Coordinates of N, CA and C in Angstrom, one line a residue:
X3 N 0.9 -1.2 0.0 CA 0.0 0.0 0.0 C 0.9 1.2 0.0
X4 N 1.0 2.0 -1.3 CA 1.8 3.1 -0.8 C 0.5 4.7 -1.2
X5 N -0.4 4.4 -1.3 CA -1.3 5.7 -1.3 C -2.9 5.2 0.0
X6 N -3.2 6.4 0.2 CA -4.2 6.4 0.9 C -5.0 7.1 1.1
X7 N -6.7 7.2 0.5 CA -7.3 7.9 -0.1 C -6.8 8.6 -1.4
X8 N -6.0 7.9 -2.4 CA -5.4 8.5 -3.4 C -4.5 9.9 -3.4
X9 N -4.0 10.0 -1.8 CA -2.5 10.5 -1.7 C -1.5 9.4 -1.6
X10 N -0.1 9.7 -2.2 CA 1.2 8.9 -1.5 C 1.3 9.0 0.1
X11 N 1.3 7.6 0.2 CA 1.1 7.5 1.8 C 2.6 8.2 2.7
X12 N 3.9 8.5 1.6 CA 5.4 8.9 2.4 C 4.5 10.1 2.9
X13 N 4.5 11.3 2.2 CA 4.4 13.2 2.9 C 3.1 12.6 4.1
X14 N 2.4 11.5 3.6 CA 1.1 11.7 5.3 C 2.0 11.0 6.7
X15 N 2.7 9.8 6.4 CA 3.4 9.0 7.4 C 4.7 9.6 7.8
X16 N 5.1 10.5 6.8 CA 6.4 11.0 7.7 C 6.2 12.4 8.5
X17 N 5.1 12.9 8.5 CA 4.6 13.6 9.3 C 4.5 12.9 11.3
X18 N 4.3 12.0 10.9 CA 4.5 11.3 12.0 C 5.9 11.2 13.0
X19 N 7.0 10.9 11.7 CA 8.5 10.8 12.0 C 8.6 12.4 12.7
X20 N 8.2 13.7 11.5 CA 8.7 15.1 11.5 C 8.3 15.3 13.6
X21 N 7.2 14.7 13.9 CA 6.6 15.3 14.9 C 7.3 14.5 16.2
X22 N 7.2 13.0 16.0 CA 7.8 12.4 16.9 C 9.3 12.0 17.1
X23 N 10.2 12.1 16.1 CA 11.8 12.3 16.5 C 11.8 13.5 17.5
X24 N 11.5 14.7 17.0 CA 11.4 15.5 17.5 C 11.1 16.5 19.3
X25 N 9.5 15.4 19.1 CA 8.8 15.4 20.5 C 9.8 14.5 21.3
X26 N 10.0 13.5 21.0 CA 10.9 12.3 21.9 C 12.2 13.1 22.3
X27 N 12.8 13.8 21.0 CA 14.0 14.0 21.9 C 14.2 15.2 22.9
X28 N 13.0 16.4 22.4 CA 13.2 17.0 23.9 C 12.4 16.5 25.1
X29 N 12.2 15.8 25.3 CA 11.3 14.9 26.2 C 12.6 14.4 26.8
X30 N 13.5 13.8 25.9 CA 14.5 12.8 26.5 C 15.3 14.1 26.8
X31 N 15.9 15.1 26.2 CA 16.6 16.3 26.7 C 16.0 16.7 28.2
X32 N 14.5 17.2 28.2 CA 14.2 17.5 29.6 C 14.3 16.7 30.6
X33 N 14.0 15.4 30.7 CA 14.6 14.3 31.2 C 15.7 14.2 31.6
X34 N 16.4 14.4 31.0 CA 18.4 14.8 31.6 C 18.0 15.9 32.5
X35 N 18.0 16.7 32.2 CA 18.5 18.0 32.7 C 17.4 18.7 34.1
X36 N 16.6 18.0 33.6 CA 15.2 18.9 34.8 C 14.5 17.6 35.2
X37 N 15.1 17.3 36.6 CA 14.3 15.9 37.1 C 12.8 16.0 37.7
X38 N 12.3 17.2 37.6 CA 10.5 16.7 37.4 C 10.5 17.0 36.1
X39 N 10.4 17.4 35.3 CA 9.9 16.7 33.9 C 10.2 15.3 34.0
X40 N 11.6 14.4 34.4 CA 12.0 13.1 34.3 C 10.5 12.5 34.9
X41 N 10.2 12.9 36.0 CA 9.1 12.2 37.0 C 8.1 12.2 36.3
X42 N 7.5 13.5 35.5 CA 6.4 14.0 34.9 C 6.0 13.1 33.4
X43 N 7.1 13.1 33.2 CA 7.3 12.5 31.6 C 7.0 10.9 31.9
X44 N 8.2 10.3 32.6 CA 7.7 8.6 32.7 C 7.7 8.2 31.6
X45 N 7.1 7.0 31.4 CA 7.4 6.3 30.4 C 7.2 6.7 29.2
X46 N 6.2 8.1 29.1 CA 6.0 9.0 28.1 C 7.0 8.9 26.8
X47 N 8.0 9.3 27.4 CA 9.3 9.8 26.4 C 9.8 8.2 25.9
X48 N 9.6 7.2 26.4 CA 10.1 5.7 25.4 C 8.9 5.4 24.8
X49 N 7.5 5.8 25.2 CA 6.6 5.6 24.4 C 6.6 6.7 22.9
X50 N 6.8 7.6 22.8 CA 6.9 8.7 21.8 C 7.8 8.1 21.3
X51 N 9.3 8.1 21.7 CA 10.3 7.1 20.5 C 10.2 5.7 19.7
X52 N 9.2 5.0 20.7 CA 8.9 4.0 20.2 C 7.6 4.0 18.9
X53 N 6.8 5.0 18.7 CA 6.0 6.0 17.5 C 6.8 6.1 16.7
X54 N 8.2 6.9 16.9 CA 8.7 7.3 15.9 C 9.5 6.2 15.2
X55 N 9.7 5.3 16.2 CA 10.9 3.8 15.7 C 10.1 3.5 14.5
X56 N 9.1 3.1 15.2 CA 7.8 2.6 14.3 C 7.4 3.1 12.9
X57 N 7.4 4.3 13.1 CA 6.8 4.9 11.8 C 8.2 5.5 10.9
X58 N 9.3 5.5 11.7 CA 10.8 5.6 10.7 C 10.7 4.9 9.4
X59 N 10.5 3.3 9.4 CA 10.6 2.8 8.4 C 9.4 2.3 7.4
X60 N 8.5 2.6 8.2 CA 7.0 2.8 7.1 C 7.5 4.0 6.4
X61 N 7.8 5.2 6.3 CA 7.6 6.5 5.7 C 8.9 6.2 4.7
X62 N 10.0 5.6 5.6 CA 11.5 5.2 4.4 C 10.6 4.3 3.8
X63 N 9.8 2.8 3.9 CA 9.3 2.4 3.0 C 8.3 2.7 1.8
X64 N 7.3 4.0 2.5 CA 6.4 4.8 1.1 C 7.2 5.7 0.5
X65 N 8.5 6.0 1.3 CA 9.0 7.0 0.2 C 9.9 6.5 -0.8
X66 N 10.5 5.1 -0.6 CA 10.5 4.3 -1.9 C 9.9 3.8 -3.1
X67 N 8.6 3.8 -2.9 CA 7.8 3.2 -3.3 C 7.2 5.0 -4.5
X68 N 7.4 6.0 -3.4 CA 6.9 7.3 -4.1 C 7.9 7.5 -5.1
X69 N 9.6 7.3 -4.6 CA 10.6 7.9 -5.5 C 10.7 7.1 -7.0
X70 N 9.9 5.8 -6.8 CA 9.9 5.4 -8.4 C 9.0 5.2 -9.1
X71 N 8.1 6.3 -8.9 CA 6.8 6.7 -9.5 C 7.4 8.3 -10.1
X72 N 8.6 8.7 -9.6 CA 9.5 10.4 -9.2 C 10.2 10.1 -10.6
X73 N 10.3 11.2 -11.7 CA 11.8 11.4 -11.7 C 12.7 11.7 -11.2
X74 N 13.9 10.9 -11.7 CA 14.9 11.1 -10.8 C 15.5 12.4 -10.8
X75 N 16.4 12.8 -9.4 CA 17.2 14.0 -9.5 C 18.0 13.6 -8.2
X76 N 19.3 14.2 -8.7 CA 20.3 14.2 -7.6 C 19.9 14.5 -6.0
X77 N 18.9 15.5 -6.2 CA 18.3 16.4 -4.7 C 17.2 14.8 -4.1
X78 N 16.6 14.4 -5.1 CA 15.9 13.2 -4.6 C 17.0 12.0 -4.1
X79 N 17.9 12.3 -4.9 CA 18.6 10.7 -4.6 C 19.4 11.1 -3.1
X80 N 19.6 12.3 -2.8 CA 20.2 13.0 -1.3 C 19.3 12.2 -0.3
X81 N 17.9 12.8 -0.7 CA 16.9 13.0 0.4 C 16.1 11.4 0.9
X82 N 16.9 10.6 -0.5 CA 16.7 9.0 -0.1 C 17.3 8.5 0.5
X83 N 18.9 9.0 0.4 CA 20.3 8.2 0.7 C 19.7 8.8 2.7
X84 N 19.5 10.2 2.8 CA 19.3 10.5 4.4 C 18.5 9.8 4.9
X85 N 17.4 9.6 4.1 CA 16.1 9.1 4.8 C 16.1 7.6 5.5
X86 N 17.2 6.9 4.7 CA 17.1 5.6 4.7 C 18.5 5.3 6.2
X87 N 18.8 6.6 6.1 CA 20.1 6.8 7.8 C 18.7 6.8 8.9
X88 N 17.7 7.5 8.8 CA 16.9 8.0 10.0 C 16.9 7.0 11.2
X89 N 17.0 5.6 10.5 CA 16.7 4.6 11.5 C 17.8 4.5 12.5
X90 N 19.1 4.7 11.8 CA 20.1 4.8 12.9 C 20.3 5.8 13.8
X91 N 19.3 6.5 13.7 CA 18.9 7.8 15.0 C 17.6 7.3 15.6
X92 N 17.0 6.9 15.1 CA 15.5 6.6 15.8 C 15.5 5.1 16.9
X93 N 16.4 4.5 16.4 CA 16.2 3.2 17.3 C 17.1 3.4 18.1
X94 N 18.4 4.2 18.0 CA 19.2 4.3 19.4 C 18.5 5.4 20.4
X95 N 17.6 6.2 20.0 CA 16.8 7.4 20.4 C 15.9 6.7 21.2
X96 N 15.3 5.5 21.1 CA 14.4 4.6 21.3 C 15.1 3.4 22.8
X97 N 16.0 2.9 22.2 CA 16.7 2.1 23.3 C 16.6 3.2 24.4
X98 N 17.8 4.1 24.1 CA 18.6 5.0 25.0 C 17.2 5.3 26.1
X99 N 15.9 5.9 24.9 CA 15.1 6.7 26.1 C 14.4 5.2 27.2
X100 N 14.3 4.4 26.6 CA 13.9 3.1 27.9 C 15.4 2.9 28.7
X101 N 16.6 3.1 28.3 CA 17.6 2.8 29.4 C 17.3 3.6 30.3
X102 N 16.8 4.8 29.5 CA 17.0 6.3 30.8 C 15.6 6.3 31.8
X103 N 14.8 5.7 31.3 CA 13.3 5.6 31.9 C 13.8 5.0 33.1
X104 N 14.1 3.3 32.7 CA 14.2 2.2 33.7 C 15.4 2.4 35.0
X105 N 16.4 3.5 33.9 CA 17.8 3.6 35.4 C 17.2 4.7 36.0
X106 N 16.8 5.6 35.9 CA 16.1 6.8 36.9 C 14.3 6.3 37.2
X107 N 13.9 5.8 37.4 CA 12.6 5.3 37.7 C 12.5 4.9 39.1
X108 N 11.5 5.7 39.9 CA 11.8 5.2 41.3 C 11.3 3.9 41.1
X109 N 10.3 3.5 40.4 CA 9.2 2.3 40.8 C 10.3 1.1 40.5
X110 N 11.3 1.1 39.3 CA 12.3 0.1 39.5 C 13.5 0.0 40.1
X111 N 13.5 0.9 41.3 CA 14.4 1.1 42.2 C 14.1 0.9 43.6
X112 N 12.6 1.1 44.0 CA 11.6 0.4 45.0 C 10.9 -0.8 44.8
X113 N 11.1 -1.3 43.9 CA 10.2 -2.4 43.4 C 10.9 -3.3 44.2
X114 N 10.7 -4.4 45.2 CA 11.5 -5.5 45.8 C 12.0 -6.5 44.5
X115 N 10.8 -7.2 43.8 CA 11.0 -7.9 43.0 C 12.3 -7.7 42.1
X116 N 12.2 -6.4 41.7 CA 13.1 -5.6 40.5 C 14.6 -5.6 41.3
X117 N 14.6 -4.9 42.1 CA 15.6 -4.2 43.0 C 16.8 -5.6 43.6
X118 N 15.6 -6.8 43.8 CA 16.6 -8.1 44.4 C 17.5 -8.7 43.4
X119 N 17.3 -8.3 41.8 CA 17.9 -8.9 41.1 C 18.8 -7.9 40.0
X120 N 18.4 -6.8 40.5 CA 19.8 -6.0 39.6 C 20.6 -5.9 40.5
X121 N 22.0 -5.7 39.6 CA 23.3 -6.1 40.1 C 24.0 -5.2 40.8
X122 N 24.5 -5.3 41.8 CA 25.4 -4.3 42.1 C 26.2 -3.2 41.5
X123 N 26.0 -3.5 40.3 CA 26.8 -2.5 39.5 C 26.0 -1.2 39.5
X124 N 25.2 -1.2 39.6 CA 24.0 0.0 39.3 C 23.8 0.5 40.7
X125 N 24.5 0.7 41.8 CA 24.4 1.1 42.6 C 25.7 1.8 42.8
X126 N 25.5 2.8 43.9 CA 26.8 3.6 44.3 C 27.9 4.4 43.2
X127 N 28.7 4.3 43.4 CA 29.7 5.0 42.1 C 29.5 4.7 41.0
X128 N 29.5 3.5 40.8 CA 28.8 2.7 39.6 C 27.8 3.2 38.8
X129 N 26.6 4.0 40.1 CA 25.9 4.5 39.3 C 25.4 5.8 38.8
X130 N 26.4 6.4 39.1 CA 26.9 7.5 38.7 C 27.7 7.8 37.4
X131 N 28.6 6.9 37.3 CA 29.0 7.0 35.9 C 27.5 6.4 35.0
X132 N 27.6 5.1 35.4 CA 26.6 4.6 34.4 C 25.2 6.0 33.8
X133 N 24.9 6.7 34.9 CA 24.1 7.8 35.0 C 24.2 8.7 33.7
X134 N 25.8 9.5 34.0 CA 26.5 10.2 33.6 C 26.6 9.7 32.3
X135 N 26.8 8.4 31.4 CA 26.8 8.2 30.3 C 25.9 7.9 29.2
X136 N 24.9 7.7 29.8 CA 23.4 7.5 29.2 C 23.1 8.7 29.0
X137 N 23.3 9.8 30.3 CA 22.9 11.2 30.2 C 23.4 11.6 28.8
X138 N 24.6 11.6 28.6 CA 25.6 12.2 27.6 C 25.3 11.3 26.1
X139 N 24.7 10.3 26.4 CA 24.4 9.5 25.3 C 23.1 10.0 24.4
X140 N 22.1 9.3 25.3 CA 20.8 10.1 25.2 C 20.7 11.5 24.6
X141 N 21.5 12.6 25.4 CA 21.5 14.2 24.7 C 21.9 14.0 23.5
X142 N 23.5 13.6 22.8 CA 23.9 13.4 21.7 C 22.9 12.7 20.4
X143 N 22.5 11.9 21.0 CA 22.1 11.1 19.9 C 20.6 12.1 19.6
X144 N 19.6 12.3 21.0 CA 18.5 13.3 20.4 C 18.8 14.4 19.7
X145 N 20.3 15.0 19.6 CA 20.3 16.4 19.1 C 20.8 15.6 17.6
X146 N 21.2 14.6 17.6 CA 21.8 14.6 16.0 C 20.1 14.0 15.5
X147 N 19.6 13.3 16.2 CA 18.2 12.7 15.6 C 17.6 13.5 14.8
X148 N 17.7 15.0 15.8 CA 16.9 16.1 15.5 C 17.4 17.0 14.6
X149 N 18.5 16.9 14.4 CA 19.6 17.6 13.0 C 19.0 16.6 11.8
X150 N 19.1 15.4 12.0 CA 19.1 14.4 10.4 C 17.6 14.6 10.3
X151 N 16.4 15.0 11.2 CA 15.0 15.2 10.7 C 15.1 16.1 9.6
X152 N 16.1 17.4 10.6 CA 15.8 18.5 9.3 C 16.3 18.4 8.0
X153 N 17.7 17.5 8.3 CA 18.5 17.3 6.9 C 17.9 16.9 5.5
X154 N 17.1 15.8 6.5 CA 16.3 15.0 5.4 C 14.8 15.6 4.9
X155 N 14.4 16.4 6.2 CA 13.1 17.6 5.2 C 13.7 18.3 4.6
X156 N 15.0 18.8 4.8 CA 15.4 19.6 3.4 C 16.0 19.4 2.6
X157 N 16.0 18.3 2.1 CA 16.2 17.8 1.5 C 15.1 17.2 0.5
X158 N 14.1 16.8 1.4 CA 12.6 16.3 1.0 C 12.0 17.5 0.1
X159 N 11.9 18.7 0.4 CA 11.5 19.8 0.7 C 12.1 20.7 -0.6
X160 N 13.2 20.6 -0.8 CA 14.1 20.6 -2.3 C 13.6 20.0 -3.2
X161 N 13.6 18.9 -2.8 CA 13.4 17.5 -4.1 C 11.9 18.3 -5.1
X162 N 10.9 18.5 -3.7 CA 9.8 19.0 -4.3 C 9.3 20.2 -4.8
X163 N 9.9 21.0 -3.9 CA 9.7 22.4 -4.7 C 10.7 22.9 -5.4
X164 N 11.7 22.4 -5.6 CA 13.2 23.3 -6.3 C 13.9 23.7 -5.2
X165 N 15.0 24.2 -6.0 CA 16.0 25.0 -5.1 C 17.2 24.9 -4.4

């Protein structure tokens, strides 16, 4: 299926991508930085990434499907070659925001169940680096997420209007 209602299903499904790489990664940014949003957000921000995991490769899949229905042009063949990276930002964007959910989460840090079987590593200094690297991970990767959205809408964005 690549049309719906007799539009190309890519420009309606990657609206999805445009909105939720986006939403997820300042979610995951406020998350770091301001621990009640972290509280407020919850599982919020791995559910939004996991939207956009999701709909990454439906939208690379209709926009395959759109580009060879397209004549070709170099600006198209850019905005294919980026589009088809998005995934390698969306699924570490996706891991990263459940690592960061589940290591700052009080409920799996009071949970007995939970709590009797993670390992000592995740406690004390240990968990402070570990902290510290996810933090640093998570920011990175949402700000490049959020750079390759725009790369590849302008690229998208070229393709179709000129320029």
């Amino acid at each position: 299926m690549d049309s719906f209602n007799g539009l190309p299903l890519h420009p309606l499904v990657v609206h999805i991508v445009v909105v939720m790489i986006p939403l997820a990664a300042v979610f995951a940014v406020l998350g770091v930085v301001w621990p009640a949003a972290r509280r407020k957000l919850g599982i919020v921000t791995p559910i939004v990434a996991a939207i956009a995991l999701t709909a990454t490769p439906i939208a690379t899949s209709a926009g395959e499907s759109l580009e060879k229905k397209t004549p070709p042009s170099a600006v198209l063949e850019r905005h294919t070659e980026l589009g088809d990276q998005m995934i390698y930002f969306a699924a570490p964007l996706f891991v990263l925001a459940v690592l960061w959910w589940v290591h700052t989460s009080a409920w799996f840090r009071e949970n007995e169940w939970v709590a009797g079987r993670v390992p000592a590593l995740t406690r004390g200094r240990s968990q402070t680096v570990i902290t510290g690297v996810l933090a640093v991970l998570l920011v990175v990767v949402a700000v490049g997420a959020v750079i390759w959205v725009y790369r590849i809408g302008d690229a998208g964005a070229r393709s179709v209007w000129g320029g």
